[in-house]
mmCIF file of C-alpha atoms in Angstrom:
data_model
loop_
_atom_site.group_PDB
_atom_site.id
_atom_site.type_symbol
_atom_site.label_atom_id
_atom_site.label_comp_id
_atom_site.label_asym_id
_atom_site.label_seq_id
_atom_site.Cartn_x
_atom_site.Cartn_y
_atom_site.Cartn_z
ATOM 1 C CA MET D 1381 -4.157 12.058 25.423
ATOM 2 C CA THR D 1382 -5.786 15.479 25.413
ATOM 3 C CA SER D 1383 -6.397 16.478 29.034
ATOM 4 C CA THR D 1384 -9.816 17.530 30.262
ATOM 5 C CA THR D 1385 -10.132 20.740 32.247
ATOM 6 C CA ARG D 1386 -11.965 19.378 35.285
ATOM 7 C CA PRO D 1387 -10.944 16.354 37.403
ATOM 8 C CA GLU D 1388 -14.553 15.116 37.520
ATOM 9 C CA ALA D 1389 -14.770 15.329 33.721
ATOM 10 C CA ALA D 1390 -11.570 13.298 33.383
ATOM 11 C CA SER D 1391 -12.931 10.692 35.788
ATOM 12 C CA GLU D 1392 -16.194 10.420 33.837
ATOM 13 C CA PHE D 1393 -14.284 10.034 30.571
ATOM 14 C CA HIS D 1394 -12.159 7.180 31.919
ATOM 15 C CA ASP D 1395 -15.247 5.485 33.323
ATOM 16 C CA ASP D 1396 -16.896 5.749 29.910
ATOM 17 C CA LEU D 1397 -13.917 4.108 28.241
ATOM 18 C CA ALA D 1398 -14.001 1.270 30.724
ATOM 19 C CA THR D 1399 -17.733 0.609 30.942
ATOM 20 C CA LEU D 1400 -19.608 1.762 27.830
ATOM 21 C CA SER D 1401 -20.187 -0.557 24.888
ATOM 22 C CA GLY D 1402 -18.788 0.444 21.515
ATOM 23 C CA THR D 1403 -22.179 1.639 20.343
ATOM 24 C CA LYS D 1404 -22.846 3.689 23.483
ATOM 25 C CA LEU D 1405 -19.352 5.151 23.365
ATOM 26 C CA ARG D 1406 -19.861 6.354 19.792
ATOM 27 C CA GLU D 1407 -23.279 7.761 20.662
ATOM 28 C CA LYS D 1408 -21.942 9.759 23.604
ATOM 29 C CA TYR D 1409 -18.850 10.974 21.756
ATOM 30 C CA ARG D 1410 -20.560 11.435 18.394
ATOM 31 C CA GLY D 1411 -18.269 14.192 17.093
ATOM 32 C CA GLU D 1412 -15.158 12.204 17.918
ATOM 33 C CA ALA D 1413 -16.691 9.110 16.340
ATOM 34 C CA ASN D 1414 -17.420 11.022 13.126
ATOM 35 C CA CYS D 1415 -13.804 12.186 12.973
ATOM 36 C CA HIS D 1416 -12.612 8.608 13.478
ATOM 37 C CA ALA D 1417 -14.920 7.329 10.722
ATOM 38 C CA ASN D 1418 -13.743 10.029 8.298
ATOM 39 C CA MET D 1419 -10.116 9.149 9.023
ATOM 40 C CA LYS D 1420 -10.755 5.464 8.256
ATOM 41 C CA ARG D 1421 -12.550 6.326 5.021
ATOM 42 C CA ARG D 1422 -9.511 8.301 3.877
ATOM 43 C CA ALA D 1423 -7.296 5.342 4.713
ATOM 44 C CA GLN D 1424 -9.488 2.990 2.663
ATOM 45 C CA LYS D 1425 -9.010 5.283 -0.325
ATOM 46 C CA GLY D 1426 -5.238 5.163 0.128
ATOM 47 C CA LEU D 1427 -5.003 8.826 1.146
ATOM 48 C CA CYS D 1428 -3.415 8.152 4.523
ATOM 49 C CA GLU D 1429 -2.292 5.388 6.862
ATOM 50 C CA VAL D 1430 -3.805 4.549 10.250
ATOM 51 C CA ASP D 1431 -1.853 2.984 13.103
ATOM 52 C CA PRO D 1432 -3.382 -0.377 14.124
ATOM 53 C CA ALA D 1433 -3.838 1.032 17.645
ATOM 54 C CA TRP D 1434 -6.485 3.353 16.173
ATOM 55 C CA ALA D 1435 -8.344 0.758 14.123
ATOM 56 C CA GLU D 1436 -11.094 0.650 16.749
ATOM 57 C CA PHE D 1437 -12.802 3.790 18.040
ATOM 58 C CA ARG D 1438 -12.104 2.989 21.698
ATOM 59 C CA GLY D 1439 -8.330 2.925 21.140
ATOM 60 C CA PHE D 1440 -8.493 6.149 19.142
ATOM 61 C CA LEU D 1441 -10.567 7.939 21.780
ATOM 62 C CA ALA D 1442 -8.351 6.723 24.619
ATOM 63 C CA ASP D 1443 -5.318 8.305 22.951
ATOM 64 C CA MET D 1444 -6.912 11.515 21.666
ATOM 65 C CA GLY D 1445 -9.354 12.197 24.479
ATOM 66 C CA PRO D 1446 -12.551 14.242 24.009
ATOM 67 C CA ARG D 1447 -12.512 17.218 21.659
ATOM 68 C CA PRO D 1448 -11.787 20.419 23.608
ATOM 69 C CA THR D 1449 -14.130 22.365 21.296
ATOM 70 C CA THR D 1450 -17.130 21.288 19.250
ATOM 71 C CA ASP D 1451 -15.497 22.364 15.973
ATOM 72 C CA GLY D 1452 -12.312 20.414 16.631
ATOM 73 C CA SER D 1453 -11.112 17.801 14.156
ATOM 74 C CA ILE D 1454 -8.070 15.563 13.776
ATOM 75 C CA ASP D 1455 -4.923 17.406 12.718
ATOM 76 C CA ARG D 1456 -1.608 15.747 11.931
ATOM 77 C CA ILE D 1457 1.170 17.552 13.784
ATOM 78 C CA ASP D 1458 3.578 16.965 10.884
ATOM 79 C CA ASN D 1459 1.826 17.251 7.537
ATOM 80 C CA ALA D 1460 4.749 15.530 5.834
ATOM 81 C CA ASN D 1461 3.776 12.352 7.673
ATOM 82 C CA ARG D 1462 0.643 10.726 6.218
ATOM 83 C CA ARG D 1463 0.242 8.396 9.211
ATOM 84 C CA TYR D 1464 -2.451 8.846 11.865
ATOM 85 C CA GLY D 1465 -1.665 7.347 15.240
ATOM 86 C CA PRO D 1466 -0.615 7.907 18.869
ATOM 87 C CA GLY D 1467 1.621 10.931 19.290
ATOM 88 C CA LEU D 1468 1.169 12.043 15.683
ATOM 89 C CA CYS D 1469 -2.117 13.953 15.906
ATOM 90 C CA ARG D 1470 -4.035 16.509 17.946
ATOM 91 C CA TRP D 1471 -7.439 18.141 18.071
ATOM 92 C CA ALA D 1472 -7.427 21.455 16.222
ATOM 93 C CA THR D 1473 -9.950 24.011 15.026
ATOM 94 C CA LYS D 1474 -10.235 24.820 11.328
ATOM 95 C CA ALA D 1475 -8.275 28.039 11.871
ATOM 96 C CA GLU D 1476 -5.470 26.116 13.593
ATOM 97 C CA GLN D 1477 -5.380 23.586 10.774
ATOM 98 C CA THR D 1478 -5.205 26.363 8.193
ATOM 99 C CA ARG D 1479 -2.178 27.850 9.958
ATOM 100 C CA ASN D 1480 -0.569 24.415 10.109
ATOM 101 C CA ARG D 1481 -1.038 23.977 6.368
ATOM 102 C CA ALA D 1482 -0.142 27.503 5.299
ATOM 103 C CA ASN D 1483 3.337 26.447 4.184
ATOM 104 C CA THR D 1484 2.365 23.134 2.607
ATOM 105 C CA LYS D 1485 4.116 22.639 -0.723
ATOM 106 C CA TRP D 1486 2.287 20.959 -3.609
ATOM 107 C CA ILE D 1487 3.466 19.289 -6.811
ATOM 108 C CA THR D 1488 1.834 17.520 -9.743
ATOM 109 C CA PHE D 1489 2.989 13.937 -10.285
ATOM 110 C CA SER D 1490 1.463 11.383 -12.669
ATOM 111 C CA GLY D 1491 -1.455 13.750 -13.183
ATOM 112 C CA ASN D 1492 -2.227 14.017 -9.453
ATOM 113 C CA ARG D 1493 -1.796 17.061 -7.214
ATOM 114 C CA ILE D 1494 -0.136 15.876 -4.000
ATOM 115 C CA THR D 1495 1.931 17.434 -1.230
ATOM 116 C CA VAL D 1496 5.693 17.090 -1.170
ATOM 117 C CA GLY D 1497 5.272 15.112 2.058
ATOM 118 C CA GLU D 1498 2.950 12.635 0.330
ATOM 119 C CA PHE D 1499 5.393 12.427 -2.589
ATOM 120 C CA ALA D 1500 8.241 11.587 -0.219
ATOM 121 C CA GLU D 1501 6.089 8.979 1.521
ATOM 122 C CA THR D 1502 5.172 7.396 -1.815
ATOM 123 C CA LEU D 1503 8.827 7.099 -2.826
ATOM 124 C CA GLY D 1504 9.986 5.948 0.617
ATOM 125 C CA VAL D 1505 12.565 8.758 0.750
ATOM 126 C CA ALA D 1506 13.189 11.334 3.476
ATOM 127 C CA TYR D 1507 11.207 14.568 3.079
ATOM 128 C CA SER D 1508 14.379 16.678 3.310
ATOM 129 C CA THR D 1509 15.978 14.765 0.404
ATOM 130 C CA ILE D 1510 12.933 15.173 -1.839
ATOM 131 C CA HIS D 1511 12.482 18.834 -0.894
ATOM 132 C CA ALA D 1512 16.132 19.589 -1.693
ATOM 133 C CA ALA D 1513 15.894 17.893 -5.104
ATOM 134 C CA LEU D 1514 12.754 19.844 -6.017
ATOM 135 C CA GLN D 1515 14.359 23.076 -4.829
ATOM 136 C CA ARG D 1516 17.244 22.404 -7.231
ATOM 137 C CA GLY D 1517 14.690 22.379 -10.032
ATOM 138 C CA ASP D 1518 14.473 18.619 -10.615
ATOM 139 C CA ALA D 1519 11.114 17.576 -12.063
ATOM 140 C CA PRO D 1520 9.044 15.205 -9.880
ATOM 141 C CA GLU D 1521 9.352 12.495 -12.566
ATOM 142 C CA VAL D 1522 13.154 12.763 -12.447
ATOM 143 C CA VAL D 1523 13.169 12.599 -8.649
ATOM 144 C CA ALA D 1524 10.885 9.549 -8.714
ATOM 145 C CA ALA D 1525 13.007 7.740 -11.318
ATOM 146 C CA ARG D 1526 16.178 8.400 -9.326
ATOM 147 C CA ALA D 1527 14.603 7.123 -6.109
ATOM 148 C CA GLN D 1528 13.219 4.048 -7.856
ATOM 149 C CA ALA D 1529 16.591 3.216 -9.376
ATOM 150 C CA ARG D 1530 18.297 3.392 -5.978
ATOM 151 C CA ARG D 1531 15.614 1.316 -4.293
ATOM 152 C CA VAL D 1532 15.712 -1.589 -6.733
ATOM 153 C CA GLY D 1533 19.421 -1.684 -7.435
ATOM 154 C CA ALA D 1534 19.248 0.454 -10.581
ATOM 155 C CA GLY D 1535 16.857 -2.017 -12.165
ATOM 156 C CA ALA D 1536 19.441 -4.803 -12.071
ATOM 157 C CA TYR D 1537 17.084 -7.669 -11.236
ATOM 158 C CA MET D 1538 16.507 -10.117 -14.055
ATOM 159 C CA PRO D 1539 14.821 -13.510 -13.537
ATOM 160 C CA THR D 1540 17.106 -16.475 -14.142
ATOM 161 C CA SER D 1541 14.354 -17.867 -16.379
ATOM 162 C CA ALA D 1542 15.015 -14.961 -18.777
ATOM 163 C CA ASP D 1543 18.009 -16.844 -20.145
ATOM 164 C CA THR D 1544 18.123 -15.482 -23.691
ATOM 165 C CA PRO D 1545 18.458 -11.942 -25.077
ATOM 166 C CA ALA D 1546 14.915 -12.135 -26.449
ATOM 167 C CA LYS D 1547 13.483 -13.159 -23.070
ATOM 168 C CA ARG D 1548 15.415 -10.429 -21.264
ATOM 169 C CA GLU D 1549 14.197 -7.817 -23.728
ATOM 170 C CA ALA D 1550 10.622 -9.047 -23.326
ATOM 171 C CA PHE D 1551 10.892 -8.867 -19.529
ATOM 172 C CA ASN D 1552 12.228 -5.298 -19.691
ATOM 173 C CA GLN D 1553 9.502 -4.155 -22.097
ATOM 174 C CA ASN D 1554 6.684 -5.813 -20.154
ATOM 175 C CA TYR D 1555 7.934 -4.434 -16.855
ATOM 176 C CA SER D 1556 8.154 -0.926 -18.344
ATOM 177 C CA LEU D 1557 4.573 -1.093 -19.624
ATOM 178 C CA TRP D 1558 3.281 -2.474 -16.331
ATOM 179 C CA SER D 1559 5.080 0.056 -14.121
ATOM 180 C CA LYS D 1560 3.745 2.960 -16.203
ATOM 181 C CA ALA D 1561 0.224 1.577 -15.819
ATOM 182 C CA VAL D 1562 0.378 1.828 -12.012
ATOM 183 C CA LYS D 1563 -1.337 5.161 -11.336
ATOM 184 C CA ARG D 1564 -2.244 5.231 -7.646
ATOM 185 C CA THR D 1565 0.411 7.036 -5.642
ATOM 186 C CA ASP D 1566 -0.072 4.763 -2.616
ATOM 187 C CA ARG D 1567 0.809 1.752 -4.792
ATOM 188 C CA ARG D 1568 3.608 3.179 -6.894
ATOM 189 C CA LYS D 1569 5.879 2.982 -3.864
ATOM 190 C CA GLU D 1570 5.658 -0.822 -4.080
ATOM 191 C CA VAL D 1571 6.552 -0.955 -7.777
ATOM 192 C CA SER D 1572 9.772 -2.819 -8.577
ATOM 193 C CA ARG D 1573 11.072 -5.347 -11.059
ATOM 194 C CA GLU D 1574 11.035 -7.927 -8.292
ATOM 195 C CA ALA D 1575 7.388 -7.306 -7.369
ATOM 196 C CA TYR D 1576 6.438 -7.449 -11.045
ATOM 197 C CA ALA D 1577 8.175 -10.814 -11.410
ATOM 198 C CA VAL D 1578 6.367 -12.289 -8.385
ATOM 199 C CA VAL D 1579 2.930 -11.088 -9.422
ATOM 200 C CA GLY D 1580 3.531 -11.904 -13.076
ATOM 201 C CA ALA D 1581 4.468 -15.499 -12.211
ATOM 202 C CA ALA D 1582 1.338 -15.763 -10.074
ATOM 203 C CA VAL D 1583 -0.864 -14.527 -12.919
ATOM 204 C CA LEU D 1584 0.722 -16.985 -15.338
ATOM 205 C CA PHE D 1585 0.093 -19.803 -12.860
ATOM 206 C CA ARG D 1586 -3.537 -18.804 -12.366
ATOM 207 C CA ASN D 1587 -4.246 -18.386 -16.079
ATOM 208 C CA THR D 1588 -2.594 -21.604 -17.189
ATOM 209 C CA ARG D 1589 -4.378 -23.538 -14.467
ATOM 210 C CA ALA D 1590 -7.675 -22.082 -15.678
ATOM 211 C CA SER D 1591 -6.814 -23.164 -19.249
ATOM 212 C CA LEU D 1592 -6.094 -26.702 -18.133
ATOM 213 C CA GLU D 1593 -9.247 -26.886 -16.034
ATOM 214 C CA SER D 1594 -11.352 -25.601 -18.930
ATOM 215 C CA ALA D 1595 -9.975 -28.525 -20.953
ATOM 216 C CA GLY D 1596 -11.038 -30.934 -18.210
ATOM 217 C CA ILE D 1597 -7.513 -31.385 -16.836
ATOM 218 C CA ASN D 1598 -7.705 -30.836 -13.074
ATOM 219 C CA GLU D 1599 -4.986 -33.030 -11.611
ATOM 220 C CA VAL D 1600 -2.032 -34.584 -13.411
ATOM 221 C CA ALA D 1601 0.453 -36.839 -11.650
ATOM 222 C CA PRO D 1602 4.151 -36.095 -12.251
ATOM 223 C CA GLY D 1603 5.319 -37.707 -15.456
ATOM 224 C CA GLU D 1604 1.849 -38.048 -16.952
ATOM 225 C CA GLU D 1605 1.945 -34.821 -18.972
ATOM 226 C CA ALA D 1606 3.065 -36.714 -22.068
ATOM 227 C CA ALA D 1607 -0.336 -38.405 -22.185
ATOM 228 C CA PHE D 1608 -1.901 -35.092 -23.166
ATOM 229 C CA GLU D 1609 -1.684 -33.163 -26.380
ATOM 230 C CA ALA D 1610 1.463 -31.169 -27.093
ATOM 231 C CA ARG D 1611 -0.587 -27.958 -27.089
ATOM 232 C CA PHE D 1612 -0.577 -28.071 -23.266
ATOM 233 C CA ALA D 1613 3.220 -28.176 -22.985
ATOM 234 C CA ARG D 1614 3.444 -24.469 -22.095
ATOM 235 C CA GLU D 1615 0.704 -24.765 -19.453
ATOM 236 C CA PHE D 1616 2.409 -27.715 -17.786
ATOM 237 C CA GLY D 1617 5.736 -25.901 -17.855
ATOM 238 C CA VAL D 1618 4.267 -22.872 -16.089
ATOM 239 C CA GLN D 1619 2.527 -25.066 -13.517
ATOM 240 C CA ARG D 1620 5.809 -26.803 -12.689
ATOM 241 C CA ASN D 1621 8.006 -23.702 -12.535
ATOM 242 C CA ALA D 1622 5.888 -20.679 -11.503
ATOM 243 C CA LEU D 1623 6.385 -21.241 -7.778
ATOM 244 C CA ASP D 1624 10.178 -21.294 -8.200
ATOM 245 C CA TRP D 1625 10.029 -18.148 -10.342
ATOM 246 C CA ALA D 1626 7.932 -16.285 -7.777
ATOM 247 C CA GLN D 1627 10.020 -17.405 -4.801
ATOM 248 C CA GLU D 1628 13.251 -16.342 -6.516
ATOM 249 C CA ALA D 1629 11.879 -12.852 -7.147
ATOM 250 C CA ALA D 1630 10.424 -12.601 -3.635
ATOM 251 C CA ARG D 1631 13.818 -13.418 -2.109
ATOM 252 C CA LYS D 1632 15.365 -10.618 -4.160
ATOM 253 C CA LEU D 1633 12.532 -8.295 -3.143
ATOM 254 C CA MET D 1634 13.343 -9.025 0.499
ATOM 255 C CA LYS D 1635 16.597 -7.071 0.063
ATOM 256 C CA VAL D 1636 14.965 -3.888 -1.274
ATOM 257 C CA ASN D 1637 11.456 -3.899 0.214
ATOM 258 C CA PRO D 1638 11.245 -6.480 3.031
ATOM 259 C CA GLY D 1639 7.857 -5.342 4.335
ATOM 260 C CA PHE D 1640 6.181 -5.934 0.982
ATOM 261 C CA ALA D 1641 8.205 -9.084 0.274
ATOM 262 C CA VAL D 1642 6.677 -10.786 3.308
ATOM 263 C CA LYS D 1643 3.226 -10.252 1.775
ATOM 264 C CA LEU D 1644 4.304 -11.548 -1.630
ATOM 265 C CA TYR D 1645 6.300 -14.649 -0.687
ATOM 266 C CA PRO D 1646 4.421 -17.759 -1.898
ATOM 267 C CA THR D 1647 4.750 -21.207 -0.348
ATOM 268 C CA ASP D 1648 2.472 -23.215 -2.638
ATOM 269 C CA GLY D 1649 0.054 -23.036 -5.562
ATOM 270 C CA ARG D 1650 -2.737 -21.663 -3.413
ATOM 271 C CA ASP D 1651 -0.509 -18.741 -2.492
ATOM 272 C CA LEU D 1652 0.123 -18.080 -6.162
ATOM 273 C CA ILE D 1653 -3.605 -17.945 -6.862
ATOM 274 C CA ARG D 1654 -3.965 -15.441 -4.003
ATOM 275 C CA LEU D 1655 -1.035 -13.323 -5.190
ATOM 276 C CA ALA D 1656 -2.425 -13.084 -8.718
ATOM 277 C CA ALA D 1657 -4.998 -10.642 -7.328
ATOM 278 C CA TYR D 1658 -2.157 -8.165 -6.746
ATOM 279 C CA TRP D 1659 -2.077 -7.552 -10.497
ATOM 280 C CA ASP D 1660 -5.453 -5.813 -10.321
ATOM 281 C CA TRP D 1661 -4.450 -4.210 -7.004
ATOM 282 C CA PHE D 1662 -1.488 -2.523 -8.647
ATOM 283 C CA LEU D 1663 -3.461 -1.429 -11.707
ATOM 284 C CA ALA D 1664 -6.499 -0.076 -9.841
ATOM 285 C CA PRO D 1665 -7.525 3.340 -11.212
ATOM 286 C CA ASN D 1666 -7.315 6.531 -9.196
ATOM 287 C CA ASP D 1667 -10.505 7.317 -7.240
#
C-alpha cells in the first residue's frame, strides 16, 4: 500500500477503511474511486484483467492507499502485464506514466493496434519469446499461428464422431472459418479445435431441441423416437449424442487449456444450453 506522509493521516485512512460505508468511502476518496471505476470499465471491454481482490473499491483502496497527488492515476509497473492487482500497480502522475510507456512496442494484428505485451498475453506466451520472434522479422500472424499450433498439439484434435474423410474435412473447414471469425484479441487466446468442438456440439444441441419443441415434441422417452416422422432422425441423434461429443472435446481441452476447460465442461443438457452462448461470445465484434 502507498504510505501516507503523516502518522495521523495514516491512522485516519485506516479508520475510514474500517468504519465508512462503501458510498461514504467513495465520496471521501472520489479521485481514487474514479480511477477504480475506469479500471473496471476497461476490464469489461476486455482491455485488461482485474484481480478479484480489487473487484470492490474497498479492497482496491486498501492495497493502493490514497493518491499522493491529485493528478495521480493507476499505472501498471510492468506494461507487458495486462493484469491490475496487488503488487502490480502504483499511483503515478501523467509524466511518470509517459516515461514508463516511452519504450512500449506496438504491432498491428488482425486489424488492431496492440502492444507486444498485450499480444503475448493474448497468445499465452512469454513476452521475451514473442519479442524475440518479432525482432527476427516474423510477422505477427506467423508468430500467432506458431503459438496456436504448439498450444493445441499442432491442430491434431479430431472428434471421434468425425469418422469418415468427408466428416473430417468438414470439421477442418468449419473450424478454420470459425477461428478466423474470432476478432477480439481477448478471446482469440481461447480459440482451439477443442473449444470449437465443445461449443459447436452445444449449439447443435440447442438448435435441434428448438426444432423439436417447435414441432410440439418436448419430451420423448428412450425408444419412442420411432413413433415420430423420419425427418426428426437427425434431431434425435444430436440430442442423444451431443453431451458425449462435448465432454470428449472438453477432456481434450483440459490438456491444453485447463482453465478454460473447467468453464466449458458440460454435465447435462442444461449445461449444453448454457454453453451454446459461448458461440456468440467468441464471435462478438471488436468495440
